[in-house]
CSV table of C-alpha atoms and ligand atoms in Angstrom, one decimal:
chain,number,residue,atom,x,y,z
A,1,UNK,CA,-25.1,0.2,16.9
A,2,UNK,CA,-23.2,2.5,14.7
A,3,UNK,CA,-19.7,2.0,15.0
A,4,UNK,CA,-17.1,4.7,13.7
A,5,UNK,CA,-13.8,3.5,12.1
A,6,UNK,CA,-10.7,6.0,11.4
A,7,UNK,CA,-7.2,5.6,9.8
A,8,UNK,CA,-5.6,8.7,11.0
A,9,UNK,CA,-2.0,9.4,8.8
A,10,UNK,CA,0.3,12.3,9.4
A,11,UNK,CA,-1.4,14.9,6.6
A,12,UNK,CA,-4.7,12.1,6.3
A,13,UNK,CA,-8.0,11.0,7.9
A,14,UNK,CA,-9.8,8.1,6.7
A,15,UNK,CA,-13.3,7.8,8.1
A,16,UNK,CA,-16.5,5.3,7.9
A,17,UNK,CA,-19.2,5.3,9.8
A,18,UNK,CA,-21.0,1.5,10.0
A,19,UNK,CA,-24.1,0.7,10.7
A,20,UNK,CA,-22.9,-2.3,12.2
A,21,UNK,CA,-27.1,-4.1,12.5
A,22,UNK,CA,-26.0,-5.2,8.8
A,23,UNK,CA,-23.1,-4.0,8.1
A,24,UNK,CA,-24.0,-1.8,6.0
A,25,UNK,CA,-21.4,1.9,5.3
A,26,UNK,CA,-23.9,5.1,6.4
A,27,UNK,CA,-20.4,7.9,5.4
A,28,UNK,CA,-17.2,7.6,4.2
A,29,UNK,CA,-14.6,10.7,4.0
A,30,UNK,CA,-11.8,11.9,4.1
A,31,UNK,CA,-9.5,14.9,5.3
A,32,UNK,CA,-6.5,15.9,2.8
A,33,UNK,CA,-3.4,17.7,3.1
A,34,UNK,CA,-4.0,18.5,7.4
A,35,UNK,CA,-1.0,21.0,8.3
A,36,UNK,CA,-0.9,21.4,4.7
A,37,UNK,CA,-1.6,24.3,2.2
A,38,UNK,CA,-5.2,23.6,-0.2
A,39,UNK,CA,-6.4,21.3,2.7
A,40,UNK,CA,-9.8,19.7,2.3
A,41,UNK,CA,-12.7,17.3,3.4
A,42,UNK,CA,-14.1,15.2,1.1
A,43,UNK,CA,-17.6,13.3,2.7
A,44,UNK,CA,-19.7,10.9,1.1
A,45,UNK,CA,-22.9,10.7,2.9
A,46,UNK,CA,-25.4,7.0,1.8
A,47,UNK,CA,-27.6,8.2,-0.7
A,48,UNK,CA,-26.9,11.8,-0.5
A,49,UNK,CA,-24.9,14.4,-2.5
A,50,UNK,CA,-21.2,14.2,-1.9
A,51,UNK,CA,-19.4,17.5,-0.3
A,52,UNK,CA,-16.0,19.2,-0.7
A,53,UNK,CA,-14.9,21.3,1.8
A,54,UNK,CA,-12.0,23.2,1.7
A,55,UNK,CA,-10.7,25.2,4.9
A,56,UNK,CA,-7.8,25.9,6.2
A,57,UNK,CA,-6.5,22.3,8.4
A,58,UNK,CA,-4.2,23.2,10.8
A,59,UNK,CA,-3.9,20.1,13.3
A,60,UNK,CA,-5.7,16.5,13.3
A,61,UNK,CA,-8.1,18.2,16.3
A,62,UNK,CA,-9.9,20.7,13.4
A,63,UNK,CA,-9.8,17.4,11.7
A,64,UNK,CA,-11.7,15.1,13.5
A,65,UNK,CA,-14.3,18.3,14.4
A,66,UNK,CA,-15.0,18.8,10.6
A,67,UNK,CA,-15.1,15.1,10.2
A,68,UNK,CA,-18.1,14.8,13.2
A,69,UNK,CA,-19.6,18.3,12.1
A,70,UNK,CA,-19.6,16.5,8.6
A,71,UNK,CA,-21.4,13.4,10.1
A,72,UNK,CA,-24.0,15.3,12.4
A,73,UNK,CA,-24.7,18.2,9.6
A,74,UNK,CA,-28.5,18.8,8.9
A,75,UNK,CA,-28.2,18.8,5.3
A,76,UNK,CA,-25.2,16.1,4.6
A,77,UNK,CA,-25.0,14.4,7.6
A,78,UNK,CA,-26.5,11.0,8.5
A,79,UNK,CA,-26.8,11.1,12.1
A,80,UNK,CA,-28.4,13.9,14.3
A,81,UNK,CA,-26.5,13.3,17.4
A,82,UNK,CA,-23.2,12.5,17.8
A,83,UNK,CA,-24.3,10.0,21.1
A,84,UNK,CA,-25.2,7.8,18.2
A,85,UNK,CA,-21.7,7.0,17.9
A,86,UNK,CA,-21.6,3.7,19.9
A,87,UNK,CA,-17.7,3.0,19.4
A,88,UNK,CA,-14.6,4.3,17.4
A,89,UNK,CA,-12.2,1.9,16.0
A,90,UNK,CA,-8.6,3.5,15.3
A,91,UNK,CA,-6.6,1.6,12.9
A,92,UNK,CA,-3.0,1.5,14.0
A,93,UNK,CA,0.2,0.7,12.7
A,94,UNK,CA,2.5,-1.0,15.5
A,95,UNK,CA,1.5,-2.6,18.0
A,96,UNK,CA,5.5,-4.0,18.9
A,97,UNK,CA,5.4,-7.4,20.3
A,98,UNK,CA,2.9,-6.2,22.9
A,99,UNK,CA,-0.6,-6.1,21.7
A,100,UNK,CA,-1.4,-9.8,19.6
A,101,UNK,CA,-4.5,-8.5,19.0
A,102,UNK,CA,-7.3,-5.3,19.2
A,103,UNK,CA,-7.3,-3.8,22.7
A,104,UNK,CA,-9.9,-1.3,24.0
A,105,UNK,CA,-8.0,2.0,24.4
A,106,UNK,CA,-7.3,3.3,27.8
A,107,UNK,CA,-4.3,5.5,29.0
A,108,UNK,CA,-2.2,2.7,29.9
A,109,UNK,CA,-2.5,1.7,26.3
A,110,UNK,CA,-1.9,4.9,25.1
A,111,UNK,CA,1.3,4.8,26.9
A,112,UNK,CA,2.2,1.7,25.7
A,113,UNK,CA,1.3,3.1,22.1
A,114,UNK,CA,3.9,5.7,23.2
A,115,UNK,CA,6.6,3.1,23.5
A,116,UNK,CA,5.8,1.5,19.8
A,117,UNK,CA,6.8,5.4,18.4
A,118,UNK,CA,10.5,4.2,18.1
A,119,UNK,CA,9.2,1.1,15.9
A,120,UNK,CA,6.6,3.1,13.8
A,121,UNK,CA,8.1,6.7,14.0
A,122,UNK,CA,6.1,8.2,10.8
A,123,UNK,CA,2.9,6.3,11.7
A,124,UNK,CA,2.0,5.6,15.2
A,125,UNK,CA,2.1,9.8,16.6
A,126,UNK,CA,-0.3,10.3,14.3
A,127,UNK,CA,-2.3,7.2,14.9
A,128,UNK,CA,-1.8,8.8,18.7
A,129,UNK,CA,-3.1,12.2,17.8
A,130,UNK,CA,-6.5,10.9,16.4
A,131,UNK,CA,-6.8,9.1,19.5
A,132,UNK,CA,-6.3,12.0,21.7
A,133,UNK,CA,-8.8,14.0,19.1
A,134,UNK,CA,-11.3,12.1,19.6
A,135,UNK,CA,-11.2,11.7,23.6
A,136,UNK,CA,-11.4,15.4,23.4
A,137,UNK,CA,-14.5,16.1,20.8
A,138,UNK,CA,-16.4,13.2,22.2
A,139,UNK,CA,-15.3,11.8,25.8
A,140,UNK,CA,-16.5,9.0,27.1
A,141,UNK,CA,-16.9,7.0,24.0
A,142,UNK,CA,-15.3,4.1,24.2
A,143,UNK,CA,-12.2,3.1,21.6
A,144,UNK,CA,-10.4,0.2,20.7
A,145,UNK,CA,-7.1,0.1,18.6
A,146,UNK,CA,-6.9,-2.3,15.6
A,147,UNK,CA,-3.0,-3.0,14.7
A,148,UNK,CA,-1.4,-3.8,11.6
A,149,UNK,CA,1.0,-6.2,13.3
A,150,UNK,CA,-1.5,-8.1,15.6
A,151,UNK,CA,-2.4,-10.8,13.0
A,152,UNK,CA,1.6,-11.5,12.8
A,153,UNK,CA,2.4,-11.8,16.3
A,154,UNK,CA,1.5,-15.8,15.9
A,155,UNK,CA,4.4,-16.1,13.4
A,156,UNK,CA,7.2,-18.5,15.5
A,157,UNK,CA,10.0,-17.7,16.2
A,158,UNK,CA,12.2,-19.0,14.1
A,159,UNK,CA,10.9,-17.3,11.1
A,160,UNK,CA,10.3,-13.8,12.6
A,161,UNK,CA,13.6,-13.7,14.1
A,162,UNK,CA,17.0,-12.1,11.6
A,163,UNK,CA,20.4,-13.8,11.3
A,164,UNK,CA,22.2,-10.5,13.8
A,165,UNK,CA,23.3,-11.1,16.6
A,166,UNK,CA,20.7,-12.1,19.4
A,167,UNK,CA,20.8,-9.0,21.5
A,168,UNK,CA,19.7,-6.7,18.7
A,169,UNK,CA,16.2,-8.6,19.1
A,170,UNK,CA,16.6,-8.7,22.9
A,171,UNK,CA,17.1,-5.3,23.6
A,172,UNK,CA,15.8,-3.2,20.9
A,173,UNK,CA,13.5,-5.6,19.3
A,174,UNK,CA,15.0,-6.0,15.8
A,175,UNK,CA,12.1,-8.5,14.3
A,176,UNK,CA,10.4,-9.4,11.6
A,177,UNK,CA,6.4,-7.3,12.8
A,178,UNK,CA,4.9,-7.8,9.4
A,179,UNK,CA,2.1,-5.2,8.6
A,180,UNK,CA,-1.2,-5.3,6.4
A,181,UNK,CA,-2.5,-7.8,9.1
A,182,UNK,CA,-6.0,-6.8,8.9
A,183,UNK,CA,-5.9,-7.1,5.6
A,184,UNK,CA,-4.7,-10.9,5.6
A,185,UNK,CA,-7.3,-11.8,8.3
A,186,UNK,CA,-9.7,-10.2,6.3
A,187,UNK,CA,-9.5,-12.2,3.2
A,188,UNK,CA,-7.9,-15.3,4.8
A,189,UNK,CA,-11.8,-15.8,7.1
A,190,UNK,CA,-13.5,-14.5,3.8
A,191,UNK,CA,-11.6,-17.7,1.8
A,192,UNK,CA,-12.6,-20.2,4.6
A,193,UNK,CA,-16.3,-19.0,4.3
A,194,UNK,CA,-16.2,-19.3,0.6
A,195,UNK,CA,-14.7,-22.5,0.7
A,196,UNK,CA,-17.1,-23.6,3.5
A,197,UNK,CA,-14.1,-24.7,5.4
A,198,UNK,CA,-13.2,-24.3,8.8
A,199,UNK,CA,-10.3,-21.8,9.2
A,200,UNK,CA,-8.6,-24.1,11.4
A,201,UNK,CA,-8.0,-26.6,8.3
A,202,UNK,CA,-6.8,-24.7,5.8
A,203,UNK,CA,-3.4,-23.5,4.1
A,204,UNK,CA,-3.9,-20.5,3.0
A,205,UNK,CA,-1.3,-17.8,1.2
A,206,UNK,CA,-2.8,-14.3,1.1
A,207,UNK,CA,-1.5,-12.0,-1.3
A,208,UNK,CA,-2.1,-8.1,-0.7
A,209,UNK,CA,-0.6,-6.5,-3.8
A,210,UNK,CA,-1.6,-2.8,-3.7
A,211,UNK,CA,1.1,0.4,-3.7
A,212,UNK,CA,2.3,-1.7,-0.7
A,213,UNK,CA,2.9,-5.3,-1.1
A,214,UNK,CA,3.2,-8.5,1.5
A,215,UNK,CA,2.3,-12.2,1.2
A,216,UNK,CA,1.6,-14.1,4.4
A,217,UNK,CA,1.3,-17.9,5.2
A,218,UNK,CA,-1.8,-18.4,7.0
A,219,UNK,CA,-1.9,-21.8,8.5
A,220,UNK,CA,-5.2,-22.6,10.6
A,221,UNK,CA,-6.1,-19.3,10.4
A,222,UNK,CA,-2.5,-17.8,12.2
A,223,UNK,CA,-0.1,-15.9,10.1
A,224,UNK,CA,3.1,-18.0,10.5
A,225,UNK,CA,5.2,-16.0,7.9
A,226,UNK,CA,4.7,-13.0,5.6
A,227,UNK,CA,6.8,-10.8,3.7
A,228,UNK,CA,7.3,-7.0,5.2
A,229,UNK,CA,9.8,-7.8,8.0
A,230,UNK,CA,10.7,-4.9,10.4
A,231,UNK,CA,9.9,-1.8,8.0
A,232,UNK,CA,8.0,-1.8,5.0
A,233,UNK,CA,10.2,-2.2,2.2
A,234,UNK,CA,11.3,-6.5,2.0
A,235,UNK,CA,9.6,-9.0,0.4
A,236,UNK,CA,8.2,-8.3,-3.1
A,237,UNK,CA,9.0,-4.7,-5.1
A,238,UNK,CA,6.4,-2.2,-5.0
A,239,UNK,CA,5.5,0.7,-6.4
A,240,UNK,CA,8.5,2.4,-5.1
A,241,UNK,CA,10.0,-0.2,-2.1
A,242,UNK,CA,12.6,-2.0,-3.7
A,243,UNK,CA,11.4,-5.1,-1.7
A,244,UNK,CA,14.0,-7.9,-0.9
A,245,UNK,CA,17.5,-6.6,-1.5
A,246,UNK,CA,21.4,-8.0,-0.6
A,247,UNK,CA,21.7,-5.7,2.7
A,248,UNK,CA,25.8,-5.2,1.8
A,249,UNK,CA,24.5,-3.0,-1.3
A,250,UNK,CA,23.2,-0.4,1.4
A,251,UNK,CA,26.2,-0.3,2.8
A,252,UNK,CA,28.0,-0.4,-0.6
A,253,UNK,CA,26.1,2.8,-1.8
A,254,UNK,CA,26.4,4.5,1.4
A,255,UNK,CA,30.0,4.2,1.1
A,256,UNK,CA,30.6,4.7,-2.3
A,257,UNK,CA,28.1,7.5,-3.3
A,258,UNK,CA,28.8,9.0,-0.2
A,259,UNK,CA,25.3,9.1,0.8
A,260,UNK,CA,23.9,9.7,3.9
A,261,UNK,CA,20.9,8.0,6.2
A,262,UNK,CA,18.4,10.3,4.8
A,263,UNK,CA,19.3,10.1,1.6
A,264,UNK,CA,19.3,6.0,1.1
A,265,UNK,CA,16.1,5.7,2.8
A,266,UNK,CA,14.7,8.2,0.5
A,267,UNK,CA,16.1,5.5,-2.3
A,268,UNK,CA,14.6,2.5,-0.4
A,269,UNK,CA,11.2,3.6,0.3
A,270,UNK,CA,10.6,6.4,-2.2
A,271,UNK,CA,13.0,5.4,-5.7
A,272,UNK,CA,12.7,1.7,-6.2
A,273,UNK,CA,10.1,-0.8,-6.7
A,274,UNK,CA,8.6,-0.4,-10.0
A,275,UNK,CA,8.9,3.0,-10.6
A,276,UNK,CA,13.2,2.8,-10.2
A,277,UNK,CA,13.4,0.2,-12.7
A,278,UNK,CA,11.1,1.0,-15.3
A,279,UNK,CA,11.7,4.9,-15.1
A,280,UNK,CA,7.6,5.2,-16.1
A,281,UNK,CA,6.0,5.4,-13.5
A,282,UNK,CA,4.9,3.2,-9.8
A,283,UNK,CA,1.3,3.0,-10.5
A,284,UNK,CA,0.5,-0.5,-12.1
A,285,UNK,CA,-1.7,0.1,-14.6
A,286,UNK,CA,1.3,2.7,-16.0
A,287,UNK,CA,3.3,-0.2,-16.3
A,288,UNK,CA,1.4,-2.5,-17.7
A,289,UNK,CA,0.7,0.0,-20.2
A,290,UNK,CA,4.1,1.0,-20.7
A,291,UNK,CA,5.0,-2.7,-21.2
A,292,UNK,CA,2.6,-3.4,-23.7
A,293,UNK,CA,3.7,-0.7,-25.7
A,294,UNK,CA,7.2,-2.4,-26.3
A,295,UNK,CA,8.6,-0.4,-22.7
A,296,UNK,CA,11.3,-2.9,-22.3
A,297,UNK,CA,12.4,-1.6,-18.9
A,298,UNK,CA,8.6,-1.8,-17.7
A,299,UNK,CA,8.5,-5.3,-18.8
A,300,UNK,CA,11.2,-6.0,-17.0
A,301,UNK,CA,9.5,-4.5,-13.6
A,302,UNK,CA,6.4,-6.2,-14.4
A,303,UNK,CA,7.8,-9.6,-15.0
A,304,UNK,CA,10.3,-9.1,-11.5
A,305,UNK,CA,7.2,-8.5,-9.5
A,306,UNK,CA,5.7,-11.6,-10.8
A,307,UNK,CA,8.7,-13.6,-10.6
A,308,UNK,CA,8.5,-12.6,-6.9
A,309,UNK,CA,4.7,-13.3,-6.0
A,310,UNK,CA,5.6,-16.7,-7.7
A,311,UNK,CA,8.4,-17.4,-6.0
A,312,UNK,CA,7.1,-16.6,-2.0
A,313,UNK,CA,3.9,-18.4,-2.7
A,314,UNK,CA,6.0,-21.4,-3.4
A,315,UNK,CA,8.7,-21.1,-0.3
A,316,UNK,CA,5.1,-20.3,1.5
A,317,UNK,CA,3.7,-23.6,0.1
A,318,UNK,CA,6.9,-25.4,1.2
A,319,UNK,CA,7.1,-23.4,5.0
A,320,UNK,CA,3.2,-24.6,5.6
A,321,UNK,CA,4.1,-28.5,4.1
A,322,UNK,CA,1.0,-27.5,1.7
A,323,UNK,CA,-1.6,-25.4,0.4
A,324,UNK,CA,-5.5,-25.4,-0.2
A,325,UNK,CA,-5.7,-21.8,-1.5
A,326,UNK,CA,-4.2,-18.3,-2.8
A,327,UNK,CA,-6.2,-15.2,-2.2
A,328,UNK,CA,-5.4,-12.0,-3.9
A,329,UNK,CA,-6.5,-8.7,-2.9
A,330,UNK,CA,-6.0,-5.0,-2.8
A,331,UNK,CA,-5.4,-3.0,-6.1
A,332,UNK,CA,-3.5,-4.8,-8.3
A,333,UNK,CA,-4.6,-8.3,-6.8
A,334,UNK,CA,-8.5,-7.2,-7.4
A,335,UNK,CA,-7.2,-6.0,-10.8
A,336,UNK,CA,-4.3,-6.7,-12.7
A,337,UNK,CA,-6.1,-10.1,-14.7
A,338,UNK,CA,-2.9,-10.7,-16.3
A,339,UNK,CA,-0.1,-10.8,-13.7
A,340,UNK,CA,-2.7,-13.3,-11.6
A,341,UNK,CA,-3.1,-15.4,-15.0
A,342,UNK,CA,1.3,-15.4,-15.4
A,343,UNK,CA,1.6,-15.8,-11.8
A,344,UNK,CA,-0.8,-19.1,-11.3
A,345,UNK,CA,1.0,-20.2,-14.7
A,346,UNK,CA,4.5,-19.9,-13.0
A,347,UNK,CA,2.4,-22.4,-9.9
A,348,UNK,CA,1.4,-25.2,-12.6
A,349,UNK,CA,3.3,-27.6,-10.2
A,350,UNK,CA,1.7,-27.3,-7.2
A,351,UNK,CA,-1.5,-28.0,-9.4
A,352,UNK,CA,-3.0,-24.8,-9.5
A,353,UNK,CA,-5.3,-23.6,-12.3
A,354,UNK,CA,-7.2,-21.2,-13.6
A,355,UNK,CA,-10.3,-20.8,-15.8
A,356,UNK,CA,-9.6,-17.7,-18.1
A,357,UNK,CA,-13.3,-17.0,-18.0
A,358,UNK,CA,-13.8,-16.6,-14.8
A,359,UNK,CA,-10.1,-14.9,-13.9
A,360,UNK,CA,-11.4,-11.8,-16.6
A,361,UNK,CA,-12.7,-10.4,-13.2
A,362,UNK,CA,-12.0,-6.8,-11.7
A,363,UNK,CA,-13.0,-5.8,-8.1
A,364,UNK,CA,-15.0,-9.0,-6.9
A,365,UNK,CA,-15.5,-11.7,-5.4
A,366,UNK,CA,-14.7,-14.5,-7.0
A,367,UNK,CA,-13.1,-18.0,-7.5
A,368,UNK,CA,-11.4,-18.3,-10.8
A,369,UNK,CA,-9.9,-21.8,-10.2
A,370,UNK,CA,-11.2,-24.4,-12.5
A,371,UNK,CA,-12.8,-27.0,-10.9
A,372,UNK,CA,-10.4,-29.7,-10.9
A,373,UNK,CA,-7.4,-27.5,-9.3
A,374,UNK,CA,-5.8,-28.7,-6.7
A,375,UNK,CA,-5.6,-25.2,-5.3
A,376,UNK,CA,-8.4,-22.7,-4.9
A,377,UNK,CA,-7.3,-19.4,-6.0
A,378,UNK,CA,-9.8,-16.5,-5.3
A,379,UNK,CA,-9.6,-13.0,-5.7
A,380,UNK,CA,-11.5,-11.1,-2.6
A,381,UNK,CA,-11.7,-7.3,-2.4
A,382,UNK,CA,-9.8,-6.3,1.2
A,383,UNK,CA,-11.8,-4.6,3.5
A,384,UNK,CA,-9.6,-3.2,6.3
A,385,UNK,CA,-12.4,-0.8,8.0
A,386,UNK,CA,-14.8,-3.4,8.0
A,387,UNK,CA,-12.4,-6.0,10.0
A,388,UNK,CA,-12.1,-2.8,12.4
A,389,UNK,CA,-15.4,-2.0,12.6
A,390,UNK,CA,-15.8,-5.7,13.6
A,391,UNK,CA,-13.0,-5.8,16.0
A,392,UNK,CA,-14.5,-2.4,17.5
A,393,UNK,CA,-18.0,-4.4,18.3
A,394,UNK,CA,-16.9,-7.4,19.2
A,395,UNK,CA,-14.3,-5.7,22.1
A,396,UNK,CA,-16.7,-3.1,23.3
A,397,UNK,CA,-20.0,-5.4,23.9
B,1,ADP,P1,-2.8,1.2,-1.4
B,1,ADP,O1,-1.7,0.3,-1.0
B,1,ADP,O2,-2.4,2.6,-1.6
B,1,ADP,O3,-4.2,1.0,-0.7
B,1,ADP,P2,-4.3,0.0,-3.6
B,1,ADP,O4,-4.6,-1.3,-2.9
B,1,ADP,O5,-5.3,0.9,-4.0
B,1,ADP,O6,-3.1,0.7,-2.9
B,1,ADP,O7,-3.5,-0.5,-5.0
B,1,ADP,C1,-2.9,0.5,-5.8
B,1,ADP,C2,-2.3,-0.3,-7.0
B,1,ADP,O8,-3.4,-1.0,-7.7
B,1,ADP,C3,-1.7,0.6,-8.1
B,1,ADP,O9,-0.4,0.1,-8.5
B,1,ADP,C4,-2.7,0.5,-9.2
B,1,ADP,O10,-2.1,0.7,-10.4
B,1,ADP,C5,-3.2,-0.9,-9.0
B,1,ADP,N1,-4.4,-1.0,-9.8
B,1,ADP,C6,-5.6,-0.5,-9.6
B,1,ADP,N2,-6.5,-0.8,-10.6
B,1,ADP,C7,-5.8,-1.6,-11.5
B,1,ADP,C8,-6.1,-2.2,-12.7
B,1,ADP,N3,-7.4,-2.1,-13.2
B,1,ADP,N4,-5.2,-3.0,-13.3
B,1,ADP,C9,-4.0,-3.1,-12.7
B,1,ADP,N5,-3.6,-2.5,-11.6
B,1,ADP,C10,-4.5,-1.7,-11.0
């Protein structure tokens, strides 16, 4: 069964194509700058030259029909037909407080999906339109929807829920969603096989700290609290969120710079994080460069986001009344050996520790607790298209 996963953005396509007998990736691609001057496909067939094509990309449509013309070709593909598609999995970003989990697509749920726009308004439409594509180039195939939120829709109420008044939540469902899910399922099952644990008894805090950044409390196996919130930017900074902020300075610099809605979510999402306060740059490996070379406003960014991991893995601790184990993933958590040695030094307390050896690890699996901490700490590459691709198989048959 070959199962085909895709992370459709507004000018991006992300594809794999799983052989899903062993799991093993046959393709992976993807389409740049769709709608876009110098657009172009990039494929990367198994054990065959990698292509670059670039065209002119005028809609996701063209993109989804070079990305299965890509698949099926006769000198770089690595199907012949495209019937040897059993399933697509779309990853999607909202799934509102309606879908707890992967749902095979249908039009009902594309409607639905319709309804999240409101909640997801630069992500889900084209999440929508490479559903739609796909329908189109190859009907009949059945699809199932993977959402970024799903894994959060266990957290209780009381911790998803914001200080407004009640109504806001009611009617227009002001909430904490939480995103990155897959990714925190992903790793949070990988720990418990590790450990050779069931799920069910563990205390888990997951920490995805790539260009995007949420921790989440993963208590038997259910998130029950992570760090994004409604939007993206709360919790930790990021490469250029500003993360956790008093929300009266929004108003404050609204007022007093006179700035408009456009122009302070510009500043939110696209100016802060660790590229506003260190000035160098919101790529990590900048910073810690910048840092070592004396940079004393990088330091400073590289020693808040610390601070902050620190700081949520111990209210996490606290909100699950324990902890067995700390995963961290994505770029910087597969990484940065550093910030994990400074941030499992600023955990001493609750007994974690490290073995330098083994933390001088980039990119694998690994646990680099020493064997008398209380608390595991692993690092485990993410693997969101794989959890999809999963998902995908386990809905459709
Ligand atoms: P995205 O959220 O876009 O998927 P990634 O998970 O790829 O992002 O993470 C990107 C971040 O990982 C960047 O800040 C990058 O600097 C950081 N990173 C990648 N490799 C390293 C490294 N060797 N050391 C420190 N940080 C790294």
């Amino acid at each position: 069964m070959k199962v085909l996963v895709i992370n459709c953005g507004s000018s991006s396509l992300k594809y794999k194509l799983f052989n899903m007998e062993d799991e093993s990736v046959l393709a992976n691609g993807l389409v740049e700058r769709i709608k876009l001057e110098g657009s172009v496909l990039k494929h990367e067939p198994l054990g065959k030259e990698k292509v670059e094509i670039s065209t002119e990309i005028p809609d996701h449509e063209v993109a989804i029909k070079m990305m299965l013309d890509a698949l099926t070709h006769p000198d770089y593909g690595v199907i012949k037909d495209l019937n040897e598609i059993s399933a697509v999995g779309h990853r999607i970003v909202h799934g509102g407080e309606k879908f707890t989990g992967s749902v095979k697509i249908t039009d009902e749920v594309i409607k639905s999906l319709e309804e999240c726009i409101e909640l997801a308004p630069l992500h889900n439409p084209p999440n929508i339109l490479g559903i739609e594509a796909v329908k189109k180039q190859i009907p009949g195939v059945p699809m199932v929807g993977v959402f970024d939120t799903a894994f959060h829709q266990t957290i209780p109420q009381k911790a998803f829920m914001y200080g407004l008044p009640y109504e806001y939540y009611k009617n227009k469902g002001l909430r904490r969603y939480g995103f990155h899910g897959t990714s925190h399922q992903y790793v949070s099952q990988r720990a418990a096989e590790i450990l050779k644990k069931p799920i069910k008894e563990l205390k888990i805090v997951t920490c995805h700290l790539g260009n995007g950044v949420s921790l989440t409390a993963v208590k038997g196996g259910k998130s029950v609290d992570t760090t994004l919130g409604f939007g993206t930017v709360s919790g930790v900074i990021m490469g250029t969120r500003c993360g956790d902020v008093d929300p009266v300075l929004i108003t404050y610099l609204m007022e007093k710079e006179n700035l408009n809605y456009e122009q302070i979510n510009d500043i939110l999402h696209k100016k802060s994080g660790l590229l506003g306060i260190s000035g160098v740059s919101s790529d990590m490996r900048d910073i810690e460069e910048a840092a070592e070379k004396g940079n004393k406003r990088a330091q400073l960014a590289l020693e808040m986001f610390e601070y902050m991991v620190i700081k949520y893995i111990g209210a996490y601790a606290a909100a699950m009344n324990g902890l067995d184990a700390v995963v961290f993933t994505a770029g910087i958590g597969e990484n940065a050996i550093q910030l994990r040695k400074n941030v499992c030094e600023g955990l001493k307390f609750l007994g974690i520790e490290i073995d330098d050896e083994k933390n001088n690890a980039r990119g694998k699996e690994i646990d680099i607790s020493k064997q008398n901490s209380k608390v595991r700490v692993l690092v485990i590459p993410t693997n969101e298209e794989l959890m999809i691709a999963r998902e995908t198989k386990a809905l459709v048959y």
